[in-house]
Structures are given as structure tokens and as C-alpha cells.
Tab-separated table of C-alpha atoms and ligand atoms in Angstrom:
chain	number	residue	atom	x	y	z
A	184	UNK	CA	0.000	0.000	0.000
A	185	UNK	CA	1.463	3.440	-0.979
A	186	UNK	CA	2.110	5.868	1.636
A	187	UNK	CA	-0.171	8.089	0.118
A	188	UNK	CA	-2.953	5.673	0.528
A	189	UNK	CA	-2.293	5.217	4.407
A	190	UNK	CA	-2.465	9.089	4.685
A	191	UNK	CA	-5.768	9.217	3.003
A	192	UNK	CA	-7.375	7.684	5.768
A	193	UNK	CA	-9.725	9.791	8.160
A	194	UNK	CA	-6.949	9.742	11.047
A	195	UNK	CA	-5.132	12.195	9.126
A	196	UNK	CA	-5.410	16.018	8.807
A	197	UNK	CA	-3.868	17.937	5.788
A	198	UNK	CA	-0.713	19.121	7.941
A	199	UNK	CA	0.344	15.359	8.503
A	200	UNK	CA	0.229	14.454	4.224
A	201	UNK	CA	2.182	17.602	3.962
A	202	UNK	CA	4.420	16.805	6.896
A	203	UNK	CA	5.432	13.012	4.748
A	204	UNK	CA	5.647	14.125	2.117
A	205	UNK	CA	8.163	16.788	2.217
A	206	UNK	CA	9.854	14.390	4.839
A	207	UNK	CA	10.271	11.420	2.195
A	208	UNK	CA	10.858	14.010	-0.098
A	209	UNK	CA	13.828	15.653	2.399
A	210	UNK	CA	15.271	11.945	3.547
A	211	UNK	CA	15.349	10.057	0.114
A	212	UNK	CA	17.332	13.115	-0.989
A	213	UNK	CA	19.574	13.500	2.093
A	214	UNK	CA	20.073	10.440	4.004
A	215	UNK	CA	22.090	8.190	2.104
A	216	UNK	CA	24.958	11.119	1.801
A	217	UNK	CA	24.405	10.976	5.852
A	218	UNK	CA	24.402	7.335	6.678
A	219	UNK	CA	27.290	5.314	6.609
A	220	UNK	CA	26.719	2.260	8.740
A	221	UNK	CA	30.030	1.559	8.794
A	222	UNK	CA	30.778	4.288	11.134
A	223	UNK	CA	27.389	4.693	13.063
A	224	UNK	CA	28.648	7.376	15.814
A	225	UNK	CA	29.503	9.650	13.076
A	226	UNK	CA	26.588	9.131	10.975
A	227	UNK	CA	24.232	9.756	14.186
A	228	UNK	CA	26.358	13.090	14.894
A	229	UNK	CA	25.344	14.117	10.896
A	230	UNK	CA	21.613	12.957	11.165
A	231	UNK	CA	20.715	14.539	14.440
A	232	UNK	CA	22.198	17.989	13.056
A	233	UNK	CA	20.842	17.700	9.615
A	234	UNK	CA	17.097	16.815	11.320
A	235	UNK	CA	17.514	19.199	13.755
A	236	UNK	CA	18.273	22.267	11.308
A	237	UNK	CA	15.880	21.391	8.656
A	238	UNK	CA	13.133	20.980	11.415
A	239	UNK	CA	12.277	17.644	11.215
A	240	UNK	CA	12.840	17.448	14.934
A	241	UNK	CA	10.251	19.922	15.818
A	242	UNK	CA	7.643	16.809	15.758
A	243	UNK	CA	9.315	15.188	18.735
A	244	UNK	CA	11.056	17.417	20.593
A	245	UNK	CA	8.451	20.597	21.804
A	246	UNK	CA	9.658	24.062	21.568
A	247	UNK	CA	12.077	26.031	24.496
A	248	UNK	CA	10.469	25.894	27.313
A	249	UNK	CA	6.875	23.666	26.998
A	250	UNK	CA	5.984	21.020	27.416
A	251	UNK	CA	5.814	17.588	25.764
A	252	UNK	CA	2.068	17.306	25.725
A	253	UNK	CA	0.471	18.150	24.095
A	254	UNK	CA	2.377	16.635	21.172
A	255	UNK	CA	0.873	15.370	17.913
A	256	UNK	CA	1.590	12.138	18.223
A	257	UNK	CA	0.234	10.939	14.568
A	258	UNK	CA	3.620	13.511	13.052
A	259	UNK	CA	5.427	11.673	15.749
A	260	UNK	CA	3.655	8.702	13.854
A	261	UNK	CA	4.478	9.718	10.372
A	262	UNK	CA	7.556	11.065	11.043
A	263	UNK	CA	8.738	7.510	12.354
A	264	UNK	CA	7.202	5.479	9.924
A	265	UNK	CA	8.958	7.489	6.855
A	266	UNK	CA	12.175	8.035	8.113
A	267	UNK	CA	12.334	3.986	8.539
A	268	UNK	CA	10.920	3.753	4.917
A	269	UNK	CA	14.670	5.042	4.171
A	270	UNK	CA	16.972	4.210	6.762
A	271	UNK	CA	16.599	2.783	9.876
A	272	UNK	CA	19.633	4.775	11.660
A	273	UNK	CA	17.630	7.867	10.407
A	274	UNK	CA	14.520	6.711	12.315
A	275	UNK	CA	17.038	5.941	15.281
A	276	UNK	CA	18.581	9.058	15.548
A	277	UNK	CA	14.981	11.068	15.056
A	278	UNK	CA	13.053	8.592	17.911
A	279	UNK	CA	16.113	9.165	20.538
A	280	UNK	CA	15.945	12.781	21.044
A	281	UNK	CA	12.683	12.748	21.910
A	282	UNK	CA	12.680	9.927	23.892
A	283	UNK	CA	16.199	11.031	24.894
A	284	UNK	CA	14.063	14.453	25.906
A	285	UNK	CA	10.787	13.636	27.149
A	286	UNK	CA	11.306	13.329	30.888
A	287	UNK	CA	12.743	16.630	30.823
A	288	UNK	CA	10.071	18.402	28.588
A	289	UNK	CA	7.071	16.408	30.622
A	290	UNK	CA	8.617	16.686	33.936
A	291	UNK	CA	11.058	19.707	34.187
A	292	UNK	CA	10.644	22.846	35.018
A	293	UNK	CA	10.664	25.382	32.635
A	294	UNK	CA	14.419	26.094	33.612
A	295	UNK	CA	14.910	22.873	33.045
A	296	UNK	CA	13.101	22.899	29.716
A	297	UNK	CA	14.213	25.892	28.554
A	298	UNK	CA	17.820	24.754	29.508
A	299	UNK	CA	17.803	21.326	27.485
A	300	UNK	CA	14.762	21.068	25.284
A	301	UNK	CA	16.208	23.335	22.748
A	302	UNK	CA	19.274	22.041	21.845
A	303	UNK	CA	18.188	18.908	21.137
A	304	UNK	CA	14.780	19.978	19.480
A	305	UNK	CA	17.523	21.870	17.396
A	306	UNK	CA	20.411	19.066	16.354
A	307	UNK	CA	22.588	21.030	18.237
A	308	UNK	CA	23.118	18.314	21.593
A	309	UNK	CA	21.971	14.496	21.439
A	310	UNK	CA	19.700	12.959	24.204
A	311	UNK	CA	19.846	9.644	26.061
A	312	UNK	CA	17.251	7.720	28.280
A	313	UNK	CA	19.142	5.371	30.330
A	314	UNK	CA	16.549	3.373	32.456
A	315	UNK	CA	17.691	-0.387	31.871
A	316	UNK	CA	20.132	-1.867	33.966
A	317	UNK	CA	22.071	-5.414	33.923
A	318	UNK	CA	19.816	-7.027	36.038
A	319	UNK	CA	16.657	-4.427	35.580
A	320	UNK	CA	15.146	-4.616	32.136
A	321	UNK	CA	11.397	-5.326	32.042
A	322	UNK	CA	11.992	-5.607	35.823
A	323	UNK	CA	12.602	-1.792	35.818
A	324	UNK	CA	11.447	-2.355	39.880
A	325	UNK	CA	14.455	-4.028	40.393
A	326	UNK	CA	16.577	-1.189	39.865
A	327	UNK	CA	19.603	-0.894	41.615
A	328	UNK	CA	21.580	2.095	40.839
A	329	UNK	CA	21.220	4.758	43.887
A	330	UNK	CA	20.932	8.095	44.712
A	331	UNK	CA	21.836	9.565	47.607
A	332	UNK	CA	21.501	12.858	48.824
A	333	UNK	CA	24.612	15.051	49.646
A	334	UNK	CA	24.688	18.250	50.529
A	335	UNK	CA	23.692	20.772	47.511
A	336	UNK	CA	22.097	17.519	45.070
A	337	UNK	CA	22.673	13.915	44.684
A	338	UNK	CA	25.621	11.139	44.561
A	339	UNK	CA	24.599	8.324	41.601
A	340	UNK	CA	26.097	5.035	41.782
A	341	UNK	CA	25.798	2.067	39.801
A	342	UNK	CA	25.166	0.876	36.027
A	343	UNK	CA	23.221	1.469	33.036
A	344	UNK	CA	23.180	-0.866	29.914
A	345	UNK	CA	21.659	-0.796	26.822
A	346	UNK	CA	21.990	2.704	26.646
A	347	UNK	CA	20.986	4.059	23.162
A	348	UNK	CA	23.137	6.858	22.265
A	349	UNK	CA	25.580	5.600	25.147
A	350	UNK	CA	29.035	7.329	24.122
A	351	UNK	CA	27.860	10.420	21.876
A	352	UNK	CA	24.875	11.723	23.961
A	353	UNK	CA	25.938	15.048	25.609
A	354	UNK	CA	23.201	14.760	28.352
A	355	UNK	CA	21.163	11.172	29.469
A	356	UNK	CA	17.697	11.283	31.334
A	357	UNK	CA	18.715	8.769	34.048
A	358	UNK	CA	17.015	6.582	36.771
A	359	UNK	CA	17.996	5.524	40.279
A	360	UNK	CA	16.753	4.514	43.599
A	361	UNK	CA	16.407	7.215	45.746
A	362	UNK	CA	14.303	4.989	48.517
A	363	UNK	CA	10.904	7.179	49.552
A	364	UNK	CA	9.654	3.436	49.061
A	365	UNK	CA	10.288	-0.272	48.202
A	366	UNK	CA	10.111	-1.007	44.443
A	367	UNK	CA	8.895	1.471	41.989
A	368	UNK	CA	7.822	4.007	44.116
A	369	UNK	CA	11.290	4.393	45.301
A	370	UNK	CA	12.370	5.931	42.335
A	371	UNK	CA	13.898	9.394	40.815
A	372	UNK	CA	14.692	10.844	37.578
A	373	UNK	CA	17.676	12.909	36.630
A	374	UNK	CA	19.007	15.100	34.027
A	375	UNK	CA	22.608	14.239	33.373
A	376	UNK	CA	25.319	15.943	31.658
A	377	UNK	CA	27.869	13.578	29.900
A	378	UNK	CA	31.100	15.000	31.128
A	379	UNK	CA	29.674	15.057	34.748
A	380	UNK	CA	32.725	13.715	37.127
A	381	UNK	CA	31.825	9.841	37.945
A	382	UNK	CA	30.476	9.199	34.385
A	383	UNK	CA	32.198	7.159	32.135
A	384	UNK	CA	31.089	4.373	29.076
A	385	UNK	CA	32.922	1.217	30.042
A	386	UNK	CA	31.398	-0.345	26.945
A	387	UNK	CA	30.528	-0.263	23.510
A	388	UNK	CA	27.451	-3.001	22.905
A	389	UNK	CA	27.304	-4.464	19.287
A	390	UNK	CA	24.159	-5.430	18.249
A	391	UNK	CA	22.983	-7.055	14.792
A	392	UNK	CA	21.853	-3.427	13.416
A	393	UNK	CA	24.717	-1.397	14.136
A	394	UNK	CA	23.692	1.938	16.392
A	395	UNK	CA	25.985	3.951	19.432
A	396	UNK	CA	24.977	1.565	22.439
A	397	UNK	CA	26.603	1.777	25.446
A	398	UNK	CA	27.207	0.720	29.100
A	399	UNK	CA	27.609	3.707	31.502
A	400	UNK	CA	28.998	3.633	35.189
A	401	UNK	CA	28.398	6.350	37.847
A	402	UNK	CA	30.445	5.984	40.353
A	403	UNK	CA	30.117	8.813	43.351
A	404	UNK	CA	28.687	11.004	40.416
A	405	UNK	CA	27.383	14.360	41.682
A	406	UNK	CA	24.441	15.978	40.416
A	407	UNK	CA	23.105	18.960	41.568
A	408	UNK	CA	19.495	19.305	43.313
A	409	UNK	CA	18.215	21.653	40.244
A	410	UNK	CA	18.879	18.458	37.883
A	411	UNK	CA	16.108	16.209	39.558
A	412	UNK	CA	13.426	15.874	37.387
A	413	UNK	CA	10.130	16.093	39.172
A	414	UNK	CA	9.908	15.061	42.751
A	415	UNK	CA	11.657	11.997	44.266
A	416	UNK	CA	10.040	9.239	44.367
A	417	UNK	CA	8.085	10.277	41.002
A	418	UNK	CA	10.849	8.149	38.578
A	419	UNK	CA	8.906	5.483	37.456
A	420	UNK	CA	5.819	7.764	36.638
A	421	UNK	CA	8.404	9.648	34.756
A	422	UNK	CA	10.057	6.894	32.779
A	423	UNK	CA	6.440	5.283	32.037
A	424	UNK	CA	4.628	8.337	30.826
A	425	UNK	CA	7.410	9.492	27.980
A	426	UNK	CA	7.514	5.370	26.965
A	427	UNK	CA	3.426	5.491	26.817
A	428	UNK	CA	3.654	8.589	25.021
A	429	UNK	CA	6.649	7.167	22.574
A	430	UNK	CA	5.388	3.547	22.334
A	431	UNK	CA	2.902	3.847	19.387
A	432	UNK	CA	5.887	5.180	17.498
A	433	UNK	CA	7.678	2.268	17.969
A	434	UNK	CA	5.024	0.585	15.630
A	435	UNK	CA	5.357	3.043	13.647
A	436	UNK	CA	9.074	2.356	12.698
A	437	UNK	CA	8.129	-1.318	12.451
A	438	UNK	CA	5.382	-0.214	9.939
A	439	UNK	CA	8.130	1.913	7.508
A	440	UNK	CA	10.119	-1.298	8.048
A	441	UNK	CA	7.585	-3.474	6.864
A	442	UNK	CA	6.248	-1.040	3.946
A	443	UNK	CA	9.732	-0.844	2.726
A	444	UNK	CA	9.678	-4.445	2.754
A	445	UNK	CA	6.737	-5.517	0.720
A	446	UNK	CA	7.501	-2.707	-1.528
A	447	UNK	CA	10.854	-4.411	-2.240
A	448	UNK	CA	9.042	-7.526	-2.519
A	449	UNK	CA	6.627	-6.367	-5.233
A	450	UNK	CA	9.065	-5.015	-7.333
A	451	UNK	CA	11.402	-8.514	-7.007
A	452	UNK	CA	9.028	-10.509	-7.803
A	453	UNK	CA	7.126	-8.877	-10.646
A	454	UNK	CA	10.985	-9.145	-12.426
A	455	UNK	CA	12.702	-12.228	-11.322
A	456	UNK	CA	12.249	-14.808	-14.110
A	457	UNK	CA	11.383	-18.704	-13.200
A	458	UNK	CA	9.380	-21.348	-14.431
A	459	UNK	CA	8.684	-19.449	-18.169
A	460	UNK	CA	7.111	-16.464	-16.411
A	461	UNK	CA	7.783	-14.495	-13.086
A	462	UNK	CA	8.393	-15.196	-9.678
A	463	UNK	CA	4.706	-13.209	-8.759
A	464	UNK	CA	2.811	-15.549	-11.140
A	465	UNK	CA	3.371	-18.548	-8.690
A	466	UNK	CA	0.474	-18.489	-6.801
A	467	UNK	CA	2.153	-19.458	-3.483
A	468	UNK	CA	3.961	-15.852	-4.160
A	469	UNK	CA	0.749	-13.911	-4.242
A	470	UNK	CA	-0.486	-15.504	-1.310
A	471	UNK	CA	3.115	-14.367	0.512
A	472	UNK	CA	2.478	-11.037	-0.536
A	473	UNK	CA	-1.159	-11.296	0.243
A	474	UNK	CA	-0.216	-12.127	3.906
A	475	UNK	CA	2.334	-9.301	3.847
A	476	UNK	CA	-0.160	-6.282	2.406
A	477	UNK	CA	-2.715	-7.662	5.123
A	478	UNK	CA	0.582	-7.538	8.080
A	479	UNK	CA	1.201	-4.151	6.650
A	480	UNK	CA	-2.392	-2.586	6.692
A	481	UNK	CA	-3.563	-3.894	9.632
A	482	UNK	CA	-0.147	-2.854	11.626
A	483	UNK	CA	-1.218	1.020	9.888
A	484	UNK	CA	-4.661	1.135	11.089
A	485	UNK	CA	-3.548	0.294	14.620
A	486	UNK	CA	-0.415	2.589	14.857
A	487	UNK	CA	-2.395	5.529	13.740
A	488	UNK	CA	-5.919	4.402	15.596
A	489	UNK	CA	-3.285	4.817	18.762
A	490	UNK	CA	-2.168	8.099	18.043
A	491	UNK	CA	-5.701	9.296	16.475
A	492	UNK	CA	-7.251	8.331	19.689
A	493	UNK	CA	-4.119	10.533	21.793
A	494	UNK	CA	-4.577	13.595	19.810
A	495	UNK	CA	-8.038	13.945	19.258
A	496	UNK	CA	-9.568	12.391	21.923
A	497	UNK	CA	-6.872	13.236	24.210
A	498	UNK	CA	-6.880	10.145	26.611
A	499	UNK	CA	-3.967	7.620	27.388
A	500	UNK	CA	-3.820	5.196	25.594
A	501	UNK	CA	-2.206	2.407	27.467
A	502	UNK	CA	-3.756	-0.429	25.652
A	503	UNK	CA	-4.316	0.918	22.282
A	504	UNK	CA	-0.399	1.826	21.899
A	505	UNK	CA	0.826	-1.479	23.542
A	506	UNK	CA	-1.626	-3.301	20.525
A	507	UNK	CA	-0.075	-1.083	18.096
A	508	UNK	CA	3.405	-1.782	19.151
A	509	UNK	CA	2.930	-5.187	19.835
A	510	UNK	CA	0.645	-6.032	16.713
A	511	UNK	CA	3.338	-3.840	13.990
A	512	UNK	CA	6.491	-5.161	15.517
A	513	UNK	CA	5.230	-9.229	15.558
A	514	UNK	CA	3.965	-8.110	11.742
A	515	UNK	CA	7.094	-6.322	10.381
A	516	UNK	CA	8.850	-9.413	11.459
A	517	UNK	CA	6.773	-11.696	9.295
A	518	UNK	CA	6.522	-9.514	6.457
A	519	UNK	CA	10.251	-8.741	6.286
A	520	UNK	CA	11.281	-12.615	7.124
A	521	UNK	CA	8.815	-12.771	3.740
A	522	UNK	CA	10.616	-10.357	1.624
A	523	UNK	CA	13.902	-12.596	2.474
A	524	UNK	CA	12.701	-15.368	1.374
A	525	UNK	CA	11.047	-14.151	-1.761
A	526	UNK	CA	14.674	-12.563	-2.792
A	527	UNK	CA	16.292	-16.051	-2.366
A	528	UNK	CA	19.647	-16.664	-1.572
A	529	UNK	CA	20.316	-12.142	-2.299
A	530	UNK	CA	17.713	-11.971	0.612
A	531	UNK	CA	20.463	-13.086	3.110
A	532	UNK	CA	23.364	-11.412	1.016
A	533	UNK	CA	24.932	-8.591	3.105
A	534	UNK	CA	23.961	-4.947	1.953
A	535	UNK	CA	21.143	-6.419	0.157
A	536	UNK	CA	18.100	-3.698	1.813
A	537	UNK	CA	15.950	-6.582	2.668
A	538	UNK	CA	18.634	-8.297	4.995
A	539	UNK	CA	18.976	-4.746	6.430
A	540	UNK	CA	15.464	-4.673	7.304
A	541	UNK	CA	15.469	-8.614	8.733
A	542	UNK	CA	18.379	-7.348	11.436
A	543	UNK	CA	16.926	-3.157	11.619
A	544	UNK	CA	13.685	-4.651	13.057
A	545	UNK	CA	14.632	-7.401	15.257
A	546	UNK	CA	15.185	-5.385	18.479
A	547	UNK	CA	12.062	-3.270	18.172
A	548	UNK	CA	10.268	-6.415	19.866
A	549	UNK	CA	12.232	-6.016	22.740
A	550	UNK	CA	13.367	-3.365	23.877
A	551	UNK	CA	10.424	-0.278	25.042
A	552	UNK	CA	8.269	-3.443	26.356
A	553	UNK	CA	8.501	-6.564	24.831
A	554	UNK	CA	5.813	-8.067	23.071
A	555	UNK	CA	5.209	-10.765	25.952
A	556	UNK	CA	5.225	-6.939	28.487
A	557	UNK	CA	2.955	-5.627	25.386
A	558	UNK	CA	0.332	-8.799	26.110
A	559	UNK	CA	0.222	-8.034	30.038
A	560	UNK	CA	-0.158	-4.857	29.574
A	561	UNK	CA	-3.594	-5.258	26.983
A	562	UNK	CA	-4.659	-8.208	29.551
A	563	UNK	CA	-4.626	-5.768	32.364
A	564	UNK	CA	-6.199	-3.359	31.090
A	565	UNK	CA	-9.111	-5.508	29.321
A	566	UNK	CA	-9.446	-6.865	32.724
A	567	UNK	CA	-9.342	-3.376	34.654
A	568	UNK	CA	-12.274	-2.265	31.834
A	569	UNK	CA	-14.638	-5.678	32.569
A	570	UNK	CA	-14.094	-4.534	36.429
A	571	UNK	CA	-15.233	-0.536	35.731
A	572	UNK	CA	-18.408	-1.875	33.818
A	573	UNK	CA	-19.102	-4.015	36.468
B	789	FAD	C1	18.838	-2.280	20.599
B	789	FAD	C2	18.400	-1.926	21.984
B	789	FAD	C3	18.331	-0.590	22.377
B	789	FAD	C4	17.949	-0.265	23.675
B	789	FAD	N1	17.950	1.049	24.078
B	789	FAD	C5	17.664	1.348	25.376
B	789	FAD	C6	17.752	2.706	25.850
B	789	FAD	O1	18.039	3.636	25.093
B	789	FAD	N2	17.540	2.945	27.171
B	789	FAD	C7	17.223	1.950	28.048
B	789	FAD	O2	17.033	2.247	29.215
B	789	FAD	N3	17.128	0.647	27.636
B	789	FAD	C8	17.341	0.329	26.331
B	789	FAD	N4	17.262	-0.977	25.892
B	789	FAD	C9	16.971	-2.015	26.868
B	789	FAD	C10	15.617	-2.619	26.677
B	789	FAD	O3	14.621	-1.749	27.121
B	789	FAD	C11	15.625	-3.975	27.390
B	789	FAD	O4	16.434	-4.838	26.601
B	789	FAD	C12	14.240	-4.554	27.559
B	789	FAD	O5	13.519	-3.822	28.515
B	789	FAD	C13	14.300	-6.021	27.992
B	789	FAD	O6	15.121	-6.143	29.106
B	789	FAD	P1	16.293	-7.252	29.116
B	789	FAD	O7	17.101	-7.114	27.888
B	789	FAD	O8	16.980	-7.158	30.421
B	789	FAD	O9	15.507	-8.602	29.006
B	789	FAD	P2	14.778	-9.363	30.198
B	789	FAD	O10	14.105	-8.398	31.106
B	789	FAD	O11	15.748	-10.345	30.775
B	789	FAD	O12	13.666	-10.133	29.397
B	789	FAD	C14	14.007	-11.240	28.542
B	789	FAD	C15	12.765	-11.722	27.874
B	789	FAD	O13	11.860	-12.204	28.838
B	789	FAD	C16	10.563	-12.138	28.309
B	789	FAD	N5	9.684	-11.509	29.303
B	789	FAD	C17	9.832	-10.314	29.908
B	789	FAD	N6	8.809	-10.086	30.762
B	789	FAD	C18	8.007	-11.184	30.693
B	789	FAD	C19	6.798	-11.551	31.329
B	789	FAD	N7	6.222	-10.756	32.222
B	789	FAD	N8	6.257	-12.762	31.030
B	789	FAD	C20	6.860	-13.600	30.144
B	789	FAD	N9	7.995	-13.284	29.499
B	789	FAD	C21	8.568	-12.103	29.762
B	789	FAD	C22	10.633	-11.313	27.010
B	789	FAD	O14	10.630	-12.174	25.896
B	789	FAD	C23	11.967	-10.649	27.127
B	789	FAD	O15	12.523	-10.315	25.877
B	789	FAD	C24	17.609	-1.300	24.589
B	789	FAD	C25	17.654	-2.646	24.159
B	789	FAD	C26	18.050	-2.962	22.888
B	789	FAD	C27	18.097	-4.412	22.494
């Protein structure tokens, strides 16, 4: 299905067709002279000032000194989606400086706002969220990095892994136990500059699609009371409300993944010669690509039904973004697992776009919830909806 097509539908407004396409328009013509995945520090560096300066930013990052919501999440939405169309360290780099962001522009003040937001929103200084921990990963409860108070802020202590933008981030939105009470309550969020004495990357994480990942270690790392972000004790509501707010997106990377796939698909199969005629005249193909157009459309009418139902009826949306994200990310997998197979033995050759895809989308069914986190989460609240009706 052509972009064009998914914009048509009624969750759209004028500004959001305009937004893609003048985005597509912007990345086809831009990224590839950015991206080299060869060196993906460097190529992060280039994206996040080339989006920032040509504004693309603006629909994740909110202007100095406001806040986060209310943000439009279907450009957040489209945004995503296209930027993953072309190049899923594009899509990266966009996603992580507003994720990287949104505890400070949901939860700061507007000194704190005004201070941070900008930069980013701009190009000009790359964000991190560092919540995970070796031994704290859905369990985010088990957290077991500390902060203690000290005279004028706070003294961190302990580890952060899986840190997205670990090692070129100049500040990280970052989590620790500050103890008002057991488990999640007991949490605090904080905004952290990366040269802050007691931080340091002690390692570089390689992962099947290359991005900057990182371990980070504070040891007897000061930060000063004016960098706590909201009131102790408030982390967890912090870290849950920008992933709620950021979790339809998520889908919506898997669904450029997944378009990009089946597009690819279409246009293999309608010229590889077999069997006297084309690999699409085999019926078992159009079935494939039957199952793919229906993984594709279906994953689109969630993602955006999500953010539709954020923006204009301006509720949460707790279930409807975990189905998105659960339902695109299961489906881009399946559709792009497809694509390989229909490109034969090129599928799995290495700089061939469709074995890109099979290793861009892989982690986007773990990390931000995994899908099994995604199914608990729609349980809970079908249950908690059969309880209010009584
Ligand atoms: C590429 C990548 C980028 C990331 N970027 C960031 C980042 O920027 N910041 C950050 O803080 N973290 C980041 N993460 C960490 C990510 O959020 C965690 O990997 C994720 O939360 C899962 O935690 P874990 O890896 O410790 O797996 P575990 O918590 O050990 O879970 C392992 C598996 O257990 C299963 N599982 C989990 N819960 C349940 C359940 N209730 N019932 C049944 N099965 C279950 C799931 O299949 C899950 O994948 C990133 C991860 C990856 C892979």
C-alpha cells in the first residue's frame, strides 16, 4: 500500500500528508549522503544535526520551554514510519531525542526545559534515556543504581546498559533509587550531563543493526538538586509516561520497516524470471504477498488508531499503543522474514536492503516493552475495563 494511501485515511489532517511528504521528499534526498553504517557514531552526529536544522525534529522534541504534551503524536507517527521507509539509523537518531528528551520536557521545570529542550529539538546536543540496567530490564522495579543525597544535590552510583546513544549523547535522562519506598515508588529521575565527574562508558554493545549503544557507570557522580526531574520518588511515573507517550511510534518504525519491505518484494518478484514467467505468477507468491499487504495494513490502522485516539480524543492510551506496538512489531517481522525469502539466496546477502530490514527490526520487539510486556499490559487493562463496567 502506498504511503499516500495510508495518509488518506480519516486519522489524518492535511498538515500530517504535507508533513510526509516533504519528509520522504527531504530523507530520500539526504540520508544516504548521511548514513554510513560503517561508522554509526559519526553518521548519528550528521543525522541529528541535519534533522535538527531542517526541522524535522520539531515533531518530537516541543519548543524552548513547553511542554511535551500536548504533542501530535500521529507527526510523531508519520515522522517515524517514513524516516524507517529510508533508513533505519535515520529513524534511530529522530526517535532518541525525543525519547532522549521527554522526561525533561514532561517533567522539568521550565528552567529545566528551557535549559535542554532546545538544543536537542535543534540538532545542536543528542539525548539519552538510560533506564535499563544489567539485572533491571522489564523488571525496571528491580533497579539498583542509587541516589543519595549530599549536601547541595545527589551522589549516583551504579550501572546502566543498553543505553541508546551511550558514548555520543551530551546529556542522558537517568534513573535511580532514591528509597521514599520499596520497588517502583522508590524511584527518581535525573538530568545528566555527559562529562559530569563519575560518568564514564565502560562499553561499547554491538548489536545485529549497528547503532551507538553503550554501558555507563556512575560511580560517586554528583548531580546537583536543580537536575532532579520532578519530585523523588516520582521516577517510574516519569520513565512510564514518555515510553506510553513514545510507544505507538515504535510501531510506527516497524510499519516503515515493513512497507519498505513488501515494496521491495513487489518489485522482485514482478521481475525475477522462473518457471517461463515471473516469480509473482506462482500463486504461493501472491499468497506471501497477500499475507504481507494484510501484516502491513492492519499494523497502519492500529499505529495511527493509537495516536488518532491521543490527539483527538486526548486520553492515554495504554492499551491501544501497547496493541499497536505489539501487533506492527510481531507483523514487520513476518513480512520482512517474507521479503527474504522471496529474494532467495540475495535476501540473506549482506547490503542487500531486505537483509537490512530482517536485522533493523529485530530489536524493536524487545526493547520499550517486549511483546510478551505488550500482552500483560492489553490483559490488564481488558481486565481493569470488565471490572469498571461491572
Ligand atoms: C537495541 C536496543 C536498544 C535499547 N535502548 C535502550 C535505551 O536507550 N535505554 C534503556 O534504558 N534501555 C534500552 N534498551 C533495553 C531494553 O529496554 C531492554 O532490553 C528490555 O527492557 C528487555 O530487558 P532485558 O534485555 O533485560 O531482558 P529481560 O528483562 O531479561 O527479558 C528477557 C525476555 O523475557 C521475556 N519476558 C519479559 N517479561 C516477561 C513476562 N512478564 N512474562 C513472560 N515473558 C517475559 C521477554 O521475551 C523478554 O525479551 C535497549 C535494548 C536494545 C536491544
Amino acid at each position: 500500500m502506498l504511503l499516500t494511501d495510508l495518509l488518506a485515511l480519516p486519522f489524518f489532517e492535511d498538515r500530517h500528508r504535507d508533513l510526509a511528504a516533504r519528509l520522504f521528499d527531504w530523507a530520500s534526498r539526504h540520508v544516504p549522503g548521511l548514513v554510513d553504517h560503517h561508522d554509526v557514531d559519526g553518521s548519528c552526529r550528521r543525522l541529528v544535526a541535519a534533522l535538527g536544522q531542517a526541522g524535522w525534529l520539531d515533531a518530537c522534541v516541543p519548543p524552548n520551554g513547553e511542554t511535551l504534551v500536548p504533542l501530535d503524536v500521529r507527526a510523531l507517527c508519520v515522522s517515524r514510519a517514513t524516516l524507517a521507509y529510508v533508513d533505519g539509523l535515520a529513524d534511530f537518531a529522530f526517535a532518541m531525542q525525543g525519547l532522549g528528551s521527554g522526561g525533561i520536557s514532561l517533567f522539568g521545570t521550565p528552567e529545566q526545559r528551557a535549559a535542554a529542550c532546545p538544543s536537542v529539538r535543534e540538532g545542536r546536543a543528542i539525548a539519552a534515556f538510560a533506564l535499563s540496567e544489567p539485572d533491571a530490564g522489564s523488571d525496571v522495579a528491580a533497579m539498583s543504581t542509587t541516589a543519595q543525597r549530599v549536601e547541595g544535590g545527589w551522589r549516583l552510583d551504579g550501572l546502566k546498559t543498553w543505553i541508546s546513544n551511550g558514548g555520543i549523547a551530551d546529556h542522558y535522562v537517568v534513573f535511580a533509587r532514591t528509597g521514599e519506598a520499596p520497588g517502583a515508588k522508590g524511584l527518581s529521575a535525573f538530568f545528566v550531563e555527559a562529562d559530569s565527574p563519575g560518568l564514564s562508558v565502560t562499553e561499547r554493545i554491538e548489536v545485529i543493526a549497528p547503532h551507538p549503544l553503550a554501558t555507563l557507570r556512575f560511580e560517586q557522580c554528583f548531580v546537583p538538586d536543580a537536575c532532579l526531574l520532578g519530585a523523588a520518588g516520582e521516577g517510574f511515573k516519569v520513565a512510564m509516561t514518555t515510553l506510553d507517550i513514545f510507544r505507538p511510534s515504535v510501531g510506527a518504525a516497524a510499519l516503515g520497516f515493513a512497507r519498505r519491505a513488501l515494496d521491495e518484494a513487489l518489485q522482485r518478484a514482478t521481475a525475477r524470471k522462473m518457471f517461463g514467467g515471473v516469480l509473482a505468477d506462482l500463486q504461493l507468491t501472491q499468497a506471501k504477498l497477500a499475507d504481507m499487504a494484510l501484516d502491513v495494513e492492519t499494523s497502519a490502522l492500529l499505529v495511527y488508531r493509537a495516536a488518532w485516539t491521543r490527539d483527538v480524543q486526548q486520553r492515554r492510551i495504554t492499551k491501544e499503543a501497547a496493541m499497536a506496538k505489539l501487533h506492527a512489531t510481531e507483523a514487520a517481522q513476518r513480512v520482512i522474514d517474507a521479503a527474504v525469502q522471496l529474494f532467495g539466496g540475495l535476501g540473506v546477502a549482506s547490503g542487500n536492503i531486505v537483509e537490512q530490514l530482517y536485522r533493523d527490526v529485530r530489536a524493536l520487539r524487545i526493547y520499550e516493552g517486549a511483546s510478551e510486556v505488550q500482552k500483560l499490559i492489553i490483559a490488564r487493562q481488558l481486565l481493569a475495563e470488565r471490572r469498571e463496567r461491572g
